[in-house]
Amino acid sequence: MNPSIHSEVSEHLRNKDYSLVLRRMLDLSYDTGNLSIIREATAWSRQWSSSINQQGNEPGEQFFTSINQLLEKADAALKREEQNHIMLLDAVNISKTYTKGNFTLNPISISIQNGDILGVVGENGNGKTTLLRCLAGQLYPDSGTVHYSLLSNPDYYNIKNYVAFIPQRIPRWYGMLKDNLHFSASIAGMHDETNETMVEFMLERLNLTQYADLNWNQISSGYRTRFELARILLQKPQLLILDEPLANLDIKAQQTILTDLRYMTAWRNHPMGIVLSSQQLHEVEKVAHSVMMIKNGNCIHHSFGNEDAVKGNAVEVETKTDKETLQQIFRETNALIQFNGGFYTIISESISAQQIIELLVKNNITVTYFRDITHSTKRYF
Amino acid sequence: MKTKRPLAPSFINHLDDYLLLNKPVTWTTRAHLVIYYTLVFSAVLTVLSFIVPSDPRSDSSVFVWVTLTAVLSVIGFITWCIFLFRFNVFKRFGEDKPFDALKTFLLYFIAVLFMVAPCYIPPAVESIRANNAFGNEELVSDINSINTKICQLEYDSIEHTWYESKYIVRNALIDSYNDRDEETIERSSQNNEYKIIDTATFRTKKSSADSTLKINDSTWHFYTCPNYNFLSVYDLDEYTKAKVFNSIKLFNLTIRNYKEPDFSKTKKELTELLKKYSSSNYNYSSYYGTNDVVMSDSKYNSKIQIRYNLAHISNSFNNLKEKKYRWHDGNEGRIRIWLYLSLILSLLVFIFRHSTVKTFFLTLLSSIILLVLSSLFIAFLRFRDTGIYNIILFYFIAFLAIAVTSLIRKIRLALDGIAINLITFFVAFIPTFITQLYYEIDEKKYHYGIEHPPGYREQKETFLLFAEIAGFILLIILIEPFFKRLYRSWFSKPEQ
């Protein structure tokens, strides 16, 4: 039994997040690795998704019954083995200088295990894409080593089979989208029924079923990212590297794709590691297990969820109050106040974020936005 | 899956779906679709070629049809190449199975063979139509009948005097061996009536003379029959049992013991025969027709030609001969064109699919630049054939070295890609170049004007044929273990 998904499904049902229920049930069916269950879950999801997506529609009793039946089947088929964290990639002191131009990526070390999501954040032109391309074997680093732990003595063809790289500008697809997915599954060794089942599953899992018979020109850039993700996932890479996957996506789509990525790293049937770059700090921080901040080609911060290592509490505040007033309020706390064009960043070692907001409220300061960025890379911008 | 393709029956759609799900390497070549659509196109073209109004006696319009077919084949080829852009197992780093590269190349080759083949359909159909309309023996029989009947009808207008030549034969060379010709002989003669010839010339003339008269051991009179072949088509009887009558045969049949024919009957029969070979776009003029305008100084042969419009009849016979017998010779050349065109196009497709677009076009550009520079080099240094072959082999070895060393390089260089592309393209032709080079060097042993040893040319042609076959086999052998390895290593490498 997969207790985490079970409890998750129950909670989503309680909260009436039916769309999430469908996705997690599909994940569960995929974890079993049993084709008939995957096929059944896909058909079940397809049956219910249209009615559930219409707002205000409450699924009938049959929906809940079918969930229980599927859960029972999945439980019976699920393998009872602990998921081990395996090292996928270990890059040590990789650096890169372009012969044309004056940009240099200074030595950076990274290691990724399966189930990990590493977020690489930073402003434009600071080396995120260069780092990702070095990890993906697309650029040859000037120094340092990249070790792909599950491959012994690999050539680059093996490496590129092992690591999938989705660039920011996805190369155009030709022909029907569904054919592309069947093709990807086929070259990954999925044939006949398995191919059909897995393509249908992936389309349903990424909510792409209704667009499958279209072509590249007929879908938006957001859906193109999803289709590319579906194509890559069908090829079952060990490590997935995404360069700015959130660009061109609306807020809701960003949230959906990030949560999906988080769920996918935990797929029992095919666990993988993910490295993604983005400028959407808060969104990335919500799903990433570790976040790396790159500035001018240097890694200036690499968080591993080690909260003790952070010095001082930091909050981000949006208010119309001027800086002098704020400095007056926080004078006794020795807080540092910075204005970043619309936002104030208040950093203090002596009081917590909770106390900062209390002080603001107590002094009748109108706050339109507040965020604790103590453990966020945002404080380094 | 419900694939629907235009003009494709359900089994093709099912096959396409099956290959997509189970044999992606085969599916991506689209060879099955190319072969199917080429067969459909060929069927339509064959039907069209049969039903289009065409007189087998008139000038061949096959050039137009072949050009049209070639243009459509080129359009088909371009369309196929556009489809090949779409899916590529190799570039998607999919499952790399043994013999995938070889299978891919062979499928490309077969697909291109099918694409090129329809160009041979219009001439083939034209030949079939000509053969159905006129038999081989029928043509020979009719041309003999026409000539015989003209001889009978025009007996009075024809000049029957035999041309006489008188020779004195000397058992000695008059001039140097190489300059021995008629003109020299005549100049050396002191006698205006008799010409002095040597024994070799005598034997030649004797064998071709229609009649001879020996005056004494050294003095001969040779006689040539007047030309009774008013309608003559070269080599019309090459593939028939019956032979076209020559002048002497016609003389013996009709002139020697001339009997006056039934003029009206013979004229009617001749008219029928001439009408049979008058093509629809040609106005046959009757015996006393409007075209019967003869210049007063015209010779009898020209008069008869004009009177019976024999130029047009001859044209019809020539057209029929060309259409009927075009497949009797030159097939080796046709097969070579077919195979080499297919090989070159399939190699280009193979290279295109295994290389980057940029490197592919850089390879084409590099080839052109090398060609221009080498041509200038050859022109300035006045290289002959051996020099040209040496330069080609030098380039091949140099690019081979670059391609092999690319295996140990850590990054992908455009130069490596160009070298791999070029050696892949040229390897099939290298054995032929080496054989040709050998024979060019060997040729220097033989001076001009002196014959090669017996069987030399046949041996050369045989070895060149073996070299051509060996080249193709070499390519097939090397594709999987060598070229695929080079491409795989080069394409997947990181960039600088």
XYZ file of C-alpha atoms in Angstrom, chain B residues 37-453:
417
model
C 2.716 6.011 -53.580
C 5.327 5.344 -56.273
C 3.456 2.206 -57.298
C 0.195 4.168 -57.458
C 1.909 6.890 -59.475
C 3.476 4.286 -61.769
C 0.118 2.624 -62.344
C -1.507 5.968 -63.220
C 1.429 6.882 -65.447
C 1.269 3.519 -67.232
C -2.456 3.861 -67.873
C -1.987 7.436 -69.077
C 0.866 6.428 -71.354
C -1.352 3.745 -72.870
C -4.443 5.868 -73.384
C -2.878 9.112 -74.529
C -3.296 9.456 -78.331
C 0.059 8.648 -79.842
C 0.937 7.397 -83.310
C 3.836 4.930 -83.141
C 4.955 6.157 -86.582
C 5.263 9.778 -85.493
C 8.202 11.367 -83.729
C 8.629 10.201 -80.168
C 7.210 12.463 -77.482
C 8.820 10.384 -74.777
C 11.245 13.161 -73.844
C 8.332 15.316 -72.688
C 6.890 12.425 -70.688
C 10.215 11.523 -69.127
C 10.836 15.167 -68.210
C 7.368 15.432 -66.687
C 7.877 12.184 -64.758
C 11.315 13.321 -63.589
C 9.875 16.629 -62.358
C 7.125 14.778 -60.468
C 9.710 12.366 -59.055
C 11.811 15.304 -57.877
C 8.737 16.835 -56.217
C 8.074 13.461 -54.591
C 11.676 13.262 -53.428
C 11.537 16.756 -51.900
C 8.248 15.917 -50.171
C 9.821 12.760 -48.798
C 12.827 14.726 -47.532
C 10.466 17.166 -45.776
C 8.801 14.201 -44.075
C 12.225 12.922 -43.088
C 12.788 16.151 -41.152
C 10.115 15.104 -38.715
C 11.257 12.024 -36.914
C 14.733 10.713 -36.398
C 15.595 7.905 -34.010
C 19.289 8.701 -34.280
C 18.920 12.371 -33.386
C 16.443 11.686 -30.609
C 18.954 9.354 -28.928
C 16.548 6.484 -29.039
C 17.271 2.777 -28.715
C 20.311 1.985 -30.807
C 19.842 -1.514 -32.168
C 22.331 -3.505 -34.244
C 22.055 -2.990 -38.011
C 19.746 0.018 -37.646
C 22.020 2.204 -39.760
C 22.388 -0.448 -42.448
C 18.644 -1.085 -42.489
C 17.987 2.642 -42.738
C 20.377 3.093 -45.656
C 19.008 0.105 -47.554
C 15.453 1.363 -47.081
C 16.472 4.788 -48.408
C 18.160 3.111 -51.366
C 15.121 0.970 -52.167
C 12.803 3.974 -51.784
C 14.900 6.048 -54.205
C 15.109 3.120 -56.657
C 11.311 3.122 -56.688
C 11.219 6.899 -57.124
C 13.584 6.940 -60.090
C 12.071 3.908 -61.846
C 8.877 5.614 -63.183
C 11.043 7.643 -65.592
C 11.452 4.430 -67.587
C 7.707 3.791 -67.848
C 6.816 6.189 -70.730
C 9.532 4.844 -73.065
C 8.633 1.267 -72.110
C 4.944 1.844 -72.853
C 5.841 3.575 -76.114
C 7.867 0.520 -77.110
C 5.017 -1.811 -76.181
C 2.575 0.244 -78.257
C 4.938 0.288 -81.234
C 5.502 -3.479 -80.943
C 1.765 -4.102 -80.744
C 1.109 -1.961 -83.810
C 3.895 -3.262 -86.043
C 5.784 -6.549 -86.068
C 9.545 -6.700 -86.575
C 9.292 -8.974 -89.640
C 6.409 -6.904 -90.955
C 8.591 -3.807 -91.145
C 11.306 -5.595 -93.110
C 8.785 -7.218 -95.415
C 7.048 -3.890 -96.058
C 10.227 -1.967 -96.765
C 11.260 -4.669 -99.230
C 7.839 -4.537 -100.892
C 7.984 -0.747 -101.179
C 11.438 -0.802 -102.776
C 10.502 -3.648 -105.128
C 7.296 -1.973 -106.260
C 9.039 1.346 -106.833
C 11.636 -0.452 -108.957
C 8.845 -2.053 -110.971
C 6.865 1.133 -111.407
C 9.817 3.415 -112.066
C 11.832 1.067 -114.263
C 11.839 3.488 -117.157
C 12.917 6.503 -115.121
C 15.685 4.779 -113.198
C 19.220 4.953 -114.408
C 20.508 1.388 -114.684
C 24.148 2.039 -115.547
C 26.574 0.349 -113.212
C 29.446 2.438 -111.921
C 32.797 1.130 -113.155
C 36.227 1.434 -111.427
C 39.450 0.213 -112.977
C 42.462 -0.765 -110.924
C 46.006 -1.928 -111.409
C 47.193 -3.891 -108.401
C 50.804 -3.596 -107.235
C 52.312 -5.891 -104.652
C 54.051 -3.029 -102.844
C 53.289 -0.229 -100.382
C 52.989 3.060 -102.180
C 53.375 5.266 -99.183
C 53.997 4.897 -95.514
C 51.695 2.485 -93.746
C 49.724 5.079 -91.836
C 49.134 7.376 -94.816
C 47.738 4.729 -97.104
C 44.462 6.089 -98.420
C 42.576 6.509 -101.619
C 43.670 10.067 -102.231
C 47.370 9.211 -101.974
C 46.909 6.285 -104.285
C 45.175 8.399 -106.894
C 47.816 11.114 -106.718
C 50.550 8.560 -107.219
C 48.846 7.147 -110.263
C 50.201 8.185 -113.691
C 47.179 6.811 -115.503
C 43.928 8.800 -115.455
C 41.709 5.838 -116.158
C 43.360 3.157 -114.110
C 44.147 3.671 -110.501
C 47.070 1.953 -108.893
C 46.271 0.251 -105.622
C 48.134 -2.097 -103.327
C 46.997 -5.617 -102.543
C 45.451 -4.716 -99.218
C 43.215 -2.059 -100.788
C 42.436 -4.465 -103.584
C 41.156 -7.074 -101.150
C 38.948 -4.506 -99.416
C 37.506 -3.226 -102.673
C 36.966 -6.687 -104.037
C 34.976 -7.768 -101.033
C 32.636 -4.781 -101.320
C 32.245 -4.742 -105.102
C 28.921 -5.880 -106.581
C 30.658 -7.331 -109.625
C 34.267 -7.817 -110.758
C 35.967 -8.391 -114.051
C 39.534 -9.682 -114.151
C 41.396 -8.405 -117.202
C 44.699 -9.983 -116.252
C 46.531 -10.852 -113.004
C 47.072 -7.212 -112.058
C 44.252 -5.407 -113.840
C 40.711 -5.470 -112.500
C 37.412 -3.752 -113.191
C 35.022 -3.362 -110.314
C 31.295 -2.592 -110.771
C 28.862 -1.026 -108.347
C 25.151 -1.590 -108.713
C 22.977 1.559 -108.936
C 21.115 2.443 -105.741
C 17.690 0.758 -105.738
C 17.201 1.245 -101.989
C 14.912 4.221 -102.334
C 13.641 3.623 -98.843
C 16.481 2.769 -96.505
C 16.473 2.478 -92.738
C 19.756 1.740 -91.028
C 19.885 -1.554 -89.128
C 16.154 -2.183 -89.427
C 16.800 -5.899 -89.880
C 19.281 -6.199 -86.987
C 16.860 -8.232 -84.892
C 14.837 -9.995 -87.622
C 15.205 -13.222 -89.554
C 14.226 -11.609 -92.851
C 16.723 -9.073 -94.161
C 16.225 -5.808 -95.993
C 17.049 -6.213 -99.697
C 20.185 -4.457 -100.800
C 20.497 -2.904 -104.285
C 21.991 -5.982 -105.888
C 19.168 -8.158 -104.536
C 16.573 -5.692 -105.827
C 18.400 -5.610 -109.148
C 18.310 -9.387 -109.414
C 14.646 -9.583 -108.406
C 13.168 -6.812 -110.517
C 15.575 -5.191 -112.954
C 17.705 -7.976 -114.339
C 14.827 -9.864 -115.908
C 12.341 -7.076 -115.924
C 8.731 -7.992 -116.511
C 6.212 -5.275 -116.826
C 3.888 -5.392 -113.839
C 0.186 -4.741 -113.649
C 0.686 -0.996 -113.139
C -2.649 -0.121 -111.635
C -2.565 -3.034 -109.217
C 1.044 -2.454 -108.191
C 0.437 1.279 -107.818
C -2.588 0.608 -105.623
C -0.620 -1.823 -103.476
C 2.230 0.646 -103.145
C -0.171 3.425 -102.239
C -1.650 1.218 -99.533
C 1.794 0.430 -98.182
C 2.847 4.052 -98.172
C -0.384 5.043 -96.490
C 0.304 2.421 -93.810
C 3.478 4.242 -92.865
C 2.149 7.767 -93.196
C 1.674 9.193 -89.773
C -1.544 11.054 -89.049
C 0.155 14.438 -88.924
C 1.650 14.020 -92.384
C -0.160 14.543 -95.681
C 0.614 11.728 -98.045
C 0.656 12.895 -101.654
C -0.378 10.377 -104.230
C 1.610 9.326 -107.208
C 0.436 12.298 -109.219
C -0.129 14.481 -106.233
C 0.517 18.144 -105.717
C 3.928 17.521 -104.184
C 5.096 15.953 -107.368
C 7.166 18.942 -108.363
C 10.558 17.796 -109.537
C 13.414 20.053 -110.384
C 14.596 19.498 -113.923
C 18.165 18.849 -112.811
C 17.257 16.464 -110.029
C 18.630 12.946 -110.221
C 16.232 10.047 -110.548
C 16.674 9.063 -106.908
C 15.670 12.514 -105.664
C 12.726 12.563 -108.025
C 11.458 9.269 -106.666
C 12.046 10.430 -103.083
C 9.873 13.457 -103.689
C 7.289 11.689 -105.782
C 6.523 9.132 -103.067
C 7.293 11.353 -100.064
C 9.823 8.757 -99.011
C 11.498 11.105 -96.536
C 8.352 10.964 -94.417
C 7.982 7.223 -94.837
C 11.604 6.802 -93.878
C 10.982 8.977 -90.831
C 8.095 6.714 -89.828
C 10.266 3.621 -90.199
C 13.032 5.261 -88.178
C 10.576 6.241 -85.448
C 9.207 2.705 -85.337
C 12.696 1.250 -85.246
C 13.730 3.579 -82.429
C 10.616 2.799 -80.399
C 10.704 -0.950 -80.981
C 14.380 -1.609 -80.528
C 15.424 0.936 -77.881
C 15.588 -1.792 -75.213
C 17.781 -4.065 -77.340
C 20.934 -2.163 -76.487
C 22.172 0.437 -73.993
C 20.425 -1.270 -71.077
C 23.671 -1.461 -69.147
C 23.876 2.335 -69.276
C 20.253 2.698 -68.265
C 20.734 0.389 -65.281
C 23.868 2.308 -64.292
C 22.000 5.623 -64.408
C 19.188 4.140 -62.336
C 21.473 2.571 -59.738
C 23.957 5.429 -59.470
C 21.275 8.106 -59.264
C 19.571 6.084 -56.531
C 22.855 5.468 -54.725
C 23.845 9.145 -54.787
C 20.434 10.367 -53.634
C 20.159 7.750 -50.894
C 23.674 8.587 -49.687
C 22.721 12.272 -49.525
C 19.591 11.415 -47.547
C 21.582 9.140 -45.225
C 24.184 11.846 -44.609
C 21.496 14.464 -44.101
C 19.764 12.298 -41.501
C 22.943 11.537 -39.590
C 24.476 14.985 -39.661
C 23.347 18.421 -38.565
C 21.676 20.684 -41.136
C 24.521 23.173 -40.814
C 27.206 20.530 -41.331
C 25.343 18.987 -44.251
C 25.275 22.260 -46.161
C 28.846 23.056 -45.109
C 29.819 19.718 -46.660
C 28.178 20.692 -49.948
C 29.918 24.070 -49.842
C 33.282 22.493 -49.001
C 32.913 20.066 -51.906
C 32.291 22.921 -54.322
C 35.244 24.927 -52.989
C 37.521 21.873 -53.167
C 36.354 21.170 -56.704
C 37.121 24.727 -57.830
C 40.523 24.857 -56.123
C 41.487 21.414 -57.388
C 40.452 22.338 -60.928
C 42.671 25.423 -60.799
C 45.504 23.343 -59.364
C 45.107 20.717 -62.107
C 44.893 23.385 -64.811
C 48.016 25.222 -63.654
C 50.096 22.086 -63.122
C 48.722 20.448 -66.289
C 47.853 17.240 -64.537
C 46.521 14.389 -66.664
C 44.069 11.674 -65.674
C 46.380 9.947 -63.198
C 46.911 13.265 -61.417
C 43.169 13.766 -61.040
C 42.672 10.299 -59.566
C 45.651 10.845 -57.256
C 44.133 14.091 -55.988
C 40.789 12.379 -55.316
C 42.520 9.571 -53.401
C 44.623 12.098 -51.476
C 41.474 13.971 -50.398
C 39.815 10.721 -49.384
C 42.758 9.624 -47.244
C 43.041 13.086 -45.646
C 39.325 13.195 -44.771
C 39.451 9.604 -43.561
C 42.256 10.565 -41.161
C 40.271 13.558 -39.875
C 37.137 11.439 -39.454
C 38.929 8.695 -37.550
C 40.696 11.128 -35.233
C 37.303 12.704 -34.430
C 36.673 9.638 -32.257
C 39.220 10.855 -29.714
C 38.149 14.492 -29.727
C 36.046 15.678 -26.820
C 33.916 18.197 -28.642
C 31.933 18.286 -31.851
C 33.734 20.103 -34.649
C 32.135 21.013 -37.966
C 35.306 19.883 -39.770
C 34.934 16.369 -38.348
C 31.334 16.260 -39.515
C 32.323 17.403 -43.007
C 35.043 14.739 -43.159
C 32.657 11.981 -42.041
C 30.059 13.107 -44.586
C 32.569 13.158 -47.423
C 34.089 9.748 -46.746
C 30.628 8.237 -46.338
C 29.629 9.669 -49.687
C 32.773 8.697 -51.604
C 33.669 5.293 -50.184
C 31.467 3.473 -52.687
C 33.368 5.048 -55.569
C 36.912 4.580 -54.251
C 37.486 1.035 -55.647
C 36.439 2.314 -59.087
C 38.832 5.271 -58.823
C 41.694 2.976 -57.773
C 41.011 0.562 -60.643
C 40.750 3.443 -63.075
C 44.031 4.855 -61.752
C 45.720 1.482 -62.196
C 44.596 1.293 -65.823
C 45.607 4.905 -66.479
C 49.132 4.041 -65.294
C 49.089 0.752 -67.186
C 47.973 2.545 -70.355
C 51.334 4.317 -70.512
C 52.962 1.002 -71.461
C 51.109 1.057 -74.771
C 51.972 3.646 -77.384
C 49.401 5.297 -79.539
C 48.402 3.334 -82.573
C 49.537 0.002 -81.201
C 46.816 -2.372 -80.166
C 46.455 -3.520 -76.597
C 47.035 -7.222 -75.899
